[in-house]
Short mmCIF file of C-alpha atoms and ligand atoms in Angstrom, two decimals:
data_model
loop_
_atom_site.label_atom_id
_atom_site.label_comp_id
_atom_site.label_asym_id
_atom_site.label_seq_id
_atom_site.Cartn_x
_atom_site.Cartn_y
_atom_site.Cartn_z
CA UNK A 273 -3.30 -16.63 -8.89
CA UNK A 274 -6.07 -17.70 -11.22
CA UNK A 275 -6.89 -21.22 -10.00
CA UNK A 276 -9.26 -21.84 -12.94
CA UNK A 277 -6.36 -21.83 -15.32
CA UNK A 278 -4.65 -25.01 -16.45
CA UNK A 279 -1.46 -23.10 -17.12
CA UNK A 280 -0.80 -23.16 -13.39
CA UNK A 281 0.16 -26.82 -13.99
CA UNK A 282 3.04 -26.03 -16.31
CA UNK A 283 6.43 -24.56 -15.41
CA UNK A 284 6.02 -20.77 -15.50
CA UNK A 285 8.48 -18.17 -16.56
CA UNK A 286 10.66 -17.58 -13.52
CA UNK A 287 9.47 -14.00 -12.86
CA UNK A 288 7.81 -13.71 -9.46
CA UNK A 289 7.13 -11.49 -6.49
CA UNK A 290 8.38 -13.09 -3.31
CA UNK A 291 6.41 -11.97 -0.25
CA UNK A 292 7.99 -12.56 3.14
CA UNK A 293 5.11 -12.93 5.59
CA UNK A 294 7.47 -13.22 8.56
CA UNK A 295 8.78 -9.75 7.73
CA UNK A 296 5.19 -8.49 7.44
CA UNK A 297 4.42 -9.87 10.91
CA UNK A 298 7.58 -8.31 12.36
CA UNK A 299 6.82 -4.92 10.87
CA UNK A 300 3.28 -5.14 12.22
CA UNK A 301 4.58 -5.88 15.73
CA UNK A 302 7.16 -3.09 15.51
CA UNK A 303 4.48 -0.55 14.52
CA UNK A 304 2.04 -1.86 17.11
CA UNK A 305 4.62 -1.61 19.90
CA UNK A 306 5.69 1.83 18.70
CA UNK A 307 2.13 3.14 18.96
CA UNK A 308 0.82 1.10 21.92
CA UNK A 309 -1.66 1.33 23.53
CA UNK A 310 -3.24 2.51 20.27
CA UNK A 311 -4.90 -0.23 18.22
CA UNK A 312 -3.84 -0.95 14.64
CA UNK A 313 -5.95 -0.79 11.51
CA UNK A 314 -3.74 -2.32 8.81
CA UNK A 315 -4.28 -0.49 5.53
CA UNK A 316 -4.24 -3.16 2.84
CA UNK A 317 -6.07 -1.58 -0.09
CA UNK A 318 -4.92 -2.15 -3.67
CA UNK A 319 -4.22 -5.84 -3.16
CA UNK A 320 -2.27 -5.08 0.04
CA UNK A 321 -0.06 -2.64 -1.83
CA UNK A 322 0.49 -5.34 -4.44
CA UNK A 323 1.50 -8.07 -1.97
CA UNK A 324 -1.76 -10.08 -2.11
CA UNK A 325 -4.86 -9.03 -0.18
CA UNK A 326 -6.01 -12.25 1.46
CA UNK A 327 -2.61 -13.74 2.35
CA UNK A 328 -1.49 -10.51 4.03
CA UNK A 329 -4.82 -10.10 5.85
CA UNK A 330 -4.66 -13.66 7.15
CA UNK A 331 -1.17 -13.17 8.52
CA UNK A 332 -1.97 -9.79 10.08
CA UNK A 333 -5.13 -11.00 11.79
CA UNK A 334 -3.27 -14.10 12.95
CA UNK A 335 -0.87 -11.67 14.66
CA UNK A 336 -3.83 -10.07 16.41
CA UNK A 337 -4.30 -7.01 14.23
CA UNK A 338 -7.46 -5.25 15.44
CA UNK A 339 -8.91 -4.19 12.09
CA UNK A 340 -8.29 -3.75 8.38
CA UNK A 341 -8.79 -0.81 6.02
CA UNK A 342 -9.45 -0.98 2.28
CA UNK A 343 -10.53 1.47 -0.41
CA UNK A 344 -13.46 -0.31 -2.01
CA UNK A 345 -16.21 -2.67 -0.93
CA UNK A 346 -15.07 -5.35 -3.39
CA UNK A 347 -11.87 -5.68 -1.40
CA UNK A 348 -13.78 -5.94 1.87
CA UNK A 349 -16.11 -8.64 0.52
CA UNK A 350 -13.15 -10.64 -0.79
CA UNK A 351 -11.74 -10.58 2.76
CA UNK A 352 -15.06 -11.66 4.31
CA UNK A 353 -15.39 -14.48 1.78
CA UNK A 354 -11.91 -15.63 2.78
CA UNK A 355 -13.14 -15.93 6.36
CA UNK A 356 -11.63 -12.74 7.81
CA UNK A 357 -13.90 -11.64 10.66
CA UNK A 358 -12.19 -8.57 12.17
CA UNK A 359 -13.70 -5.10 11.55
CA UNK A 360 -13.04 -3.88 7.99
CA UNK A 361 -13.50 -0.24 7.08
CA UNK A 362 -13.96 0.89 3.47
CA UNK A 363 -12.48 4.38 2.95
CA UNK A 364 -13.55 5.25 -0.58
CA UNK A 365 -16.75 7.23 -0.94
CA UNK A 366 -19.84 5.02 -0.73
CA UNK A 367 -22.28 4.52 -3.54
CA UNK A 368 -25.89 4.17 -2.46
CA UNK A 369 -26.45 0.94 -4.39
CA UNK A 370 -23.73 -0.77 -2.35
CA UNK A 371 -25.17 -0.06 1.09
CA UNK A 372 -27.08 -3.32 1.37
CA UNK A 373 -23.84 -5.23 0.72
CA UNK A 374 -22.05 -3.34 3.49
CA UNK A 375 -24.79 -4.43 5.87
CA UNK A 376 -24.97 -8.00 4.59
CA UNK A 377 -21.24 -8.52 4.96
CA UNK A 378 -20.91 -6.56 8.21
CA UNK A 379 -18.50 -4.01 6.80
CA UNK A 380 -17.79 -0.66 8.46
CA UNK A 381 -18.95 2.36 6.48
CA UNK A 382 -17.38 5.82 6.15
CA UNK A 383 -19.95 8.59 6.57
CA UNK A 384 -18.50 11.67 4.93
CA UNK A 385 -21.54 13.96 4.82
CA UNK A 386 -24.96 14.43 6.38
CA UNK A 387 -26.75 13.03 3.34
CA UNK A 388 -24.49 9.95 3.26
CA UNK A 389 -25.20 9.34 6.93
CA UNK A 390 -28.93 9.66 6.29
CA UNK A 391 -28.61 7.18 3.42
CA UNK A 392 -26.82 4.75 5.70
CA UNK A 393 -29.45 5.15 8.42
CA UNK A 394 -32.23 4.58 5.90
CA UNK A 395 -30.55 1.49 4.44
CA UNK A 396 -29.98 0.03 7.91
CA UNK A 397 -33.62 0.68 8.86
CA UNK A 398 -35.11 -0.88 5.74
CA UNK A 399 -32.79 -3.88 5.94
CA UNK A 400 -33.44 -4.40 9.64
CA UNK A 401 -29.74 -4.23 10.43
CA UNK A 402 -27.40 -2.02 12.46
CA UNK A 403 -24.78 -0.11 10.49
CA UNK A 404 -21.24 0.33 11.84
CA UNK A 405 -20.20 3.85 10.94
CA UNK A 406 -16.97 5.88 11.01
CA UNK A 407 -17.38 9.63 10.61
CA UNK A 408 -14.94 11.21 8.16
CA UNK A 409 -13.62 14.67 9.00
CA UNK A 410 -11.62 16.57 6.38
CA UNK A 411 -9.00 18.52 8.30
CA UNK A 412 -7.13 19.76 5.23
CA UNK A 413 -6.73 17.27 2.38
CA UNK A 414 -9.87 18.38 0.46
CA UNK A 415 -10.78 14.86 -0.54
CA UNK A 416 -13.78 13.06 0.96
CA UNK A 417 -15.07 14.00 4.40
CA UNK A 418 -16.96 16.87 5.94
CA UNK A 419 -14.89 20.02 6.54
CA UNK A 420 -13.68 20.30 10.12
CA UNK A 421 -15.13 23.83 10.30
CA UNK A 422 -18.61 22.59 9.41
CA UNK A 423 -18.64 19.19 11.04
CA UNK A 424 -21.18 19.95 13.77
CA UNK A 425 -24.14 19.22 11.48
CA UNK A 426 -22.84 15.71 10.75
CA UNK A 427 -22.09 15.08 14.41
CA UNK A 428 -25.56 16.26 15.44
CA UNK A 429 -27.15 14.11 12.78
CA UNK A 430 -25.63 11.01 14.43
CA UNK A 431 -27.89 11.74 17.44
CA UNK A 432 -30.93 11.21 15.22
CA UNK A 433 -29.71 7.86 13.85
CA UNK A 434 -31.48 4.93 15.47
CA UNK A 435 -29.87 2.21 13.37
CA UNK A 436 -26.23 3.33 13.29
CA UNK A 437 -23.46 2.54 15.74
CA UNK A 438 -20.88 5.32 15.54
CA UNK A 439 -17.82 3.17 16.11
CA UNK A 440 -15.14 5.53 14.80
CA UNK A 441 -14.22 9.03 13.71
CA UNK A 442 -11.22 9.80 11.55
CA UNK A 443 -9.26 12.25 9.49
CA UNK A 444 -6.35 11.93 7.06
CA UNK A 445 -3.03 13.76 6.72
CA UNK A 446 -2.06 15.46 3.48
CA UNK A 447 1.62 16.14 4.21
CA UNK A 448 2.80 13.86 7.01
CA UNK A 449 5.63 12.43 4.89
CA UNK A 450 7.36 15.83 4.60
CA UNK A 451 10.17 16.88 6.88
CA UNK A 452 8.21 19.96 7.93
CA UNK A 453 5.32 18.79 10.09
CA UNK A 454 3.70 22.17 10.61
CA UNK A 455 0.66 21.53 8.42
CA UNK A 456 0.20 18.08 9.94
CA UNK A 457 0.10 19.65 13.38
CA UNK A 458 -2.54 22.10 12.19
CA UNK A 459 -4.59 19.20 10.83
CA UNK A 460 -4.32 17.33 14.12
CA UNK A 461 -5.42 20.46 16.03
CA UNK A 462 -8.44 20.83 13.77
CA UNK A 463 -9.41 17.20 14.26
CA UNK A 464 -9.05 17.41 18.04
CA UNK A 465 -11.19 20.54 18.01
CA UNK A 466 -13.93 18.63 16.17
CA UNK A 467 -13.78 15.87 18.77
CA UNK A 468 -14.72 18.28 21.55
CA UNK A 469 -18.33 17.86 20.39
CA UNK A 470 -18.41 14.50 22.19
CA UNK A 471 -16.82 15.79 25.39
CA UNK A 472 -19.04 18.85 25.56
CA UNK A 473 -22.15 16.67 25.37
CA UNK A 474 -20.73 13.85 27.49
CA UNK A 475 -21.23 11.45 24.60
CA UNK A 476 -19.13 8.29 24.32
CA UNK A 477 -16.02 8.96 22.23
CA UNK A 478 -15.79 6.76 19.12
CA UNK A 479 -12.41 5.29 18.15
CA UNK A 480 -10.33 8.23 16.95
CA UNK A 481 -7.88 7.52 14.12
CA UNK A 482 -5.72 9.66 11.89
CA UNK A 483 -2.09 8.47 11.64
CA UNK A 484 -0.80 6.95 8.39
CA UNK A 485 2.70 5.41 8.32
CA UNK A 486 4.58 8.70 8.29
CA UNK A 487 2.56 10.15 11.17
CA UNK A 488 2.85 6.88 13.09
CA UNK A 489 6.63 7.16 12.87
CA UNK A 490 7.01 10.83 13.67
CA UNK A 491 3.95 12.38 15.29
CA UNK A 492 3.17 10.50 18.47
CA UNK A 493 0.35 12.89 19.40
CA UNK A 494 -1.51 11.73 16.30
CA UNK A 495 -1.71 8.05 17.33
CA UNK A 496 -4.93 8.67 19.32
CA UNK A 497 -6.91 5.41 19.72
CA UNK A 498 -5.79 3.69 16.52
CA UNK A 499 -3.07 4.04 13.88
CA UNK A 500 -3.55 3.30 10.17
CA UNK A 501 -0.18 2.27 8.72
CA UNK A 502 -0.01 1.00 5.15
CA UNK A 503 3.34 1.21 3.43
CA UNK A 504 5.44 0.68 6.55
CA UNK A 505 3.79 -2.69 7.18
CA UNK A 506 5.49 -3.74 3.98
CA UNK A 507 8.89 -2.60 5.22
CA UNK A 508 9.03 0.38 2.89
CA UNK A 509 9.34 4.00 4.00
CA UNK A 510 7.25 6.73 2.38
CA UNK A 511 10.44 8.83 2.23
CA UNK A 512 14.03 7.85 2.99
CA UNK A 513 14.36 10.42 5.80
CA UNK A 514 11.78 8.43 7.79
CA UNK A 515 14.09 5.42 8.05
CA UNK A 516 15.67 6.67 11.27
CA UNK A 517 12.49 6.35 13.35
CA UNK A 518 11.86 2.62 13.29
CA UNK A 519 13.72 -0.32 11.72
CA UNK A 520 11.53 -2.27 9.32
CA UNK A 521 12.16 -5.24 7.04
CA UNK A 522 11.31 -5.15 3.33
CA UNK A 523 8.56 -7.69 2.63
CA UNK A 524 8.67 -7.84 -1.14
CA UNK A 525 11.33 -9.00 -3.59
CA UNK A 526 10.94 -8.99 -7.34
CA UNK A 527 12.89 -11.75 -9.02
CA UNK A 528 13.44 -13.32 -12.39
CA UNK A 529 16.12 -15.31 -14.21
CA UNK A 530 18.44 -14.89 -17.13
CA UNK A 531 16.73 -16.33 -20.20
CA UNK A 532 19.23 -15.36 -22.90
CA UNK A 533 22.89 -14.41 -23.25
CA UNK A 534 24.60 -12.74 -26.19
CA UNK A 535 27.67 -10.75 -27.09
CA UNK A 536 26.82 -7.34 -28.51
CA UNK A 537 29.42 -5.74 -30.73
CA UNK A 538 30.67 -2.22 -30.08
CA UNK A 539 28.40 0.32 -31.76
CA UNK A 540 25.31 -1.91 -31.88
CA UNK A 541 22.03 -0.44 -30.63
CA UNK A 542 20.07 -2.39 -28.04
CA UNK A 543 16.26 -2.66 -27.80
CA UNK A 544 13.54 -0.49 -29.36
CA UNK A 545 14.77 2.87 -30.58
CA UNK A 546 18.40 1.94 -30.00
CA UNK A 547 18.43 4.20 -26.95
CA UNK A 548 21.61 2.48 -25.79
CA UNK A 549 24.62 1.83 -28.02
CA UNK A 550 27.23 -0.65 -26.83
CA UNK A 551 30.39 1.40 -26.09
CA UNK A 552 32.53 -1.73 -26.51
CA UNK A 553 32.06 -5.40 -27.27
CA UNK A 554 30.05 -6.52 -24.28
CA UNK A 555 27.86 -9.25 -22.86
CA UNK A 556 24.15 -8.58 -22.65
CA UNK A 557 21.56 -10.80 -21.00
CA UNK A 558 17.79 -10.74 -21.44
CA UNK A 559 15.40 -11.03 -18.50
CA UNK A 560 11.71 -11.96 -18.94
CA UNK A 561 10.08 -9.02 -17.18
CA UNK A 562 8.92 -5.71 -18.61
CA UNK A 563 6.59 -2.78 -18.24
CA UNK A 564 3.68 -5.18 -18.83
CA UNK A 565 4.57 -6.58 -15.42
CA UNK A 566 4.75 -3.14 -13.85
CA UNK A 567 8.49 -2.65 -14.25
CA UNK A 568 8.29 0.98 -15.38
CA UNK A 569 9.54 1.83 -18.86
CA UNK A 570 10.87 5.02 -17.26
CA UNK A 571 13.55 2.79 -15.72
CA UNK A 572 15.09 2.25 -19.18
CA UNK A 573 18.82 3.06 -19.08
CA UNK A 574 18.43 4.06 -15.41
CA UNK A 575 17.90 1.12 -13.08
CA UNK A 576 20.13 -1.76 -12.07
CA UNK A 577 19.56 -5.42 -11.33
CA UNK A 578 21.53 -7.94 -9.30
CA UNK A 579 23.05 -11.05 -10.86
CA UNK A 580 25.54 -13.28 -9.04
CA UNK A 581 25.81 -10.64 -6.31
CA UNK A 582 26.82 -7.88 -8.76
CA UNK A 583 24.90 -4.77 -9.71
CA UNK A 584 24.47 -4.30 -13.48
CA UNK A 585 22.67 -1.63 -15.49
CA UNK A 586 19.45 -2.12 -17.43
CA UNK A 587 20.33 -0.96 -20.94
CA UNK A 588 18.08 0.22 -23.75
CA UNK A 589 14.36 0.60 -23.50
CA UNK A 590 12.48 -1.75 -21.19
CA UNK A 591 10.10 -3.75 -23.41
CA UNK A 592 6.61 -4.92 -22.46
CA UNK A 593 7.79 -8.39 -21.46
CA UNK A 594 11.59 -8.27 -21.43
CA UNK A 595 14.54 -6.13 -20.60
CA UNK A 596 18.27 -6.25 -21.33
CA UNK A 597 21.16 -5.97 -18.90
CA UNK A 598 24.79 -5.14 -19.70
CA UNK A 599 27.05 -7.39 -17.66
CA UNK A 600 30.22 -5.96 -19.24
CA UNK A 601 32.89 -7.57 -21.40
CA UNK A 602 33.93 -9.97 -18.65
CA UNK A 603 30.67 -10.38 -16.75
CA UNK A 604 29.49 -13.89 -16.05
CA UNK A 605 25.91 -14.99 -16.19
CA UNK A 606 24.23 -18.15 -17.37
CA UNK A 607 20.74 -18.97 -18.43
CA UNK A 608 18.75 -19.65 -15.30
CA UNK A 609 20.79 -17.38 -13.02
CA UNK A 610 18.64 -15.49 -10.55
CA UNK A 611 18.05 -11.83 -11.36
CA UNK A 612 16.91 -9.58 -8.50
CA UNK A 613 15.08 -6.44 -9.58
CA UNK A 614 13.95 -5.47 -6.07
CA UNK A 615 15.47 -7.02 -2.97
CA UNK A 616 18.77 -8.41 -1.81
CA UNK A 617 21.35 -10.68 -3.38
CA UNK A 618 24.79 -11.23 -1.85
CA UNK A 619 25.72 -7.97 -0.18
CA UNK A 620 23.78 -5.83 -2.61
CA UNK A 621 20.22 -4.57 -2.27
CA UNK A 622 17.87 -2.69 -4.56
CA UNK A 623 15.23 -0.87 -2.55
CA UNK A 624 11.77 0.26 -3.54
CA UNK A 625 12.90 3.80 -2.65
CA UNK A 626 15.71 3.52 -5.22
CA UNK A 627 13.26 2.67 -8.01
CA UNK A 628 10.80 5.33 -6.85
CA UNK A 629 13.53 7.97 -7.04
CA UNK A 630 14.55 6.84 -10.53
CA UNK A 631 10.96 6.94 -11.77
CA UNK A 632 10.22 10.18 -9.94
CA UNK A 633 7.32 8.79 -7.96
CA UNK A 634 6.51 7.58 -4.46
CA UNK A 635 7.16 4.12 -3.10
CA UNK A 636 3.42 3.42 -2.90
CA UNK A 637 3.16 3.53 -6.69
CA UNK A 638 6.14 1.24 -7.24
CA UNK A 639 4.61 -1.38 -4.92
CA UNK A 640 1.13 -1.26 -6.39
CA UNK A 641 2.36 -1.25 -9.99
CA UNK A 642 3.30 -4.93 -10.15
CA UNK A 643 0.85 -6.53 -12.54
CA UNK A 644 -1.28 -9.49 -11.51
CA UNK A 645 0.37 -11.70 -14.12
CA UNK A 646 3.42 -11.80 -11.82
CA UNK A 647 2.75 -14.68 -9.40
CA UNK A 648 3.02 -13.91 -5.68
CA UNK A 649 5.03 -16.54 -3.86
CA UNK A 650 4.75 -16.54 -0.06
CA UNK A 651 7.57 -17.45 2.29
CA UNK A 652 7.60 -17.46 6.09
C1 PLP B 30 -3.65 4.50 2.34
C2 PLP B 30 -4.15 5.13 3.55
C3 PLP B 30 -3.42 5.07 4.74
C4 PLP B 30 -2.04 4.47 4.83
O1 PLP B 30 -1.08 5.30 4.21
P1 PLP B 30 0.47 4.91 4.22
O2 PLP B 30 1.16 6.12 3.76
O3 PLP B 30 0.62 3.79 3.24
O4 PLP B 30 0.78 4.49 5.59
C5 PLP B 30 -4.02 5.59 5.88
N1 PLP B 30 -5.25 6.15 5.83
C6 PLP B 30 -5.96 6.25 4.69
C7 PLP B 30 -7.30 6.89 4.69
C8 PLP B 30 -5.44 5.76 3.51
O5 PLP B 30 -6.13 5.85 2.38
#
């Protein structure tokens, strides 16, 4: 967190994200072993799904992770500046003005069209450097990448590039998290068809990669030379039905403390809009975390938290910086008691999947939503 700030010297509010790096390492090894002999590119875009880019990268590379994937060049440069030396691939579309930086920092580049590849070749030539390139094939997500049915032009163009090393070729699944894998299998077929270009011309095959977490768990044929898990590294499943394929350990816990206790009389409305009315005299505690921290306002009157090993409901609207919890007429809680919003306490656990279901979104969004003002605290 912001080292320039003097406020790091004072006791902070107790809200924090606890990141268990031992669990991250264990999940990495479980995925690696599951897909061996395929290599692993750990997908750690968006601040490592909220867990902290550099700390997670350091632990993963310490474990021997072959390479890292991010969305934007800023993320890749931050990793290089932190001393990370493994291959790093940027997946987001490239902007011409950034090409020199890719070359300066030795970052792998996605080539998603003939003109982008030509731009890369030209930048490498004028800068007197060699570019490390991964070719992006769109097999059915209609995002970036050249269509599988018109990929030959891009592949032929690589033969004219004197300053590019074609180190990889990849595609991306659109529906691998669904129970029905039929479209994923079609996508894999299309990608494999594209790869025949190399065999037919006896050209060296670049590293082939396609599998995200869901495909890593369920579609062994898609592992190819390298897998690209993201969410599963963090011990979270894209969908609950995927839990059966590989045991993983949740990496992240979201914690705070009770900061206020009051008795609310029957019939009194709680929080903005009085969207919850106390049905009886009851005890309500306030917790210093809100939607300004990434705890979705959509969780108002829906989610639970753990205090003293018990599960209690969040009542009334979640505020920007605070929320209220009904601990019942006889509930016990004292200022300073730990409040778990995600994670385990006693025998209870609140999973990221639980919050995602309540919000009506995917687990990826819950993880990445946690605002940077919530300090990340590393254990393990
Ligand atoms: C984010 C991402 C992944 C990882 O997806 P998960 O569902 O988190 O495993 C893999 N490949 C690409 C191109 C991605 O953008």
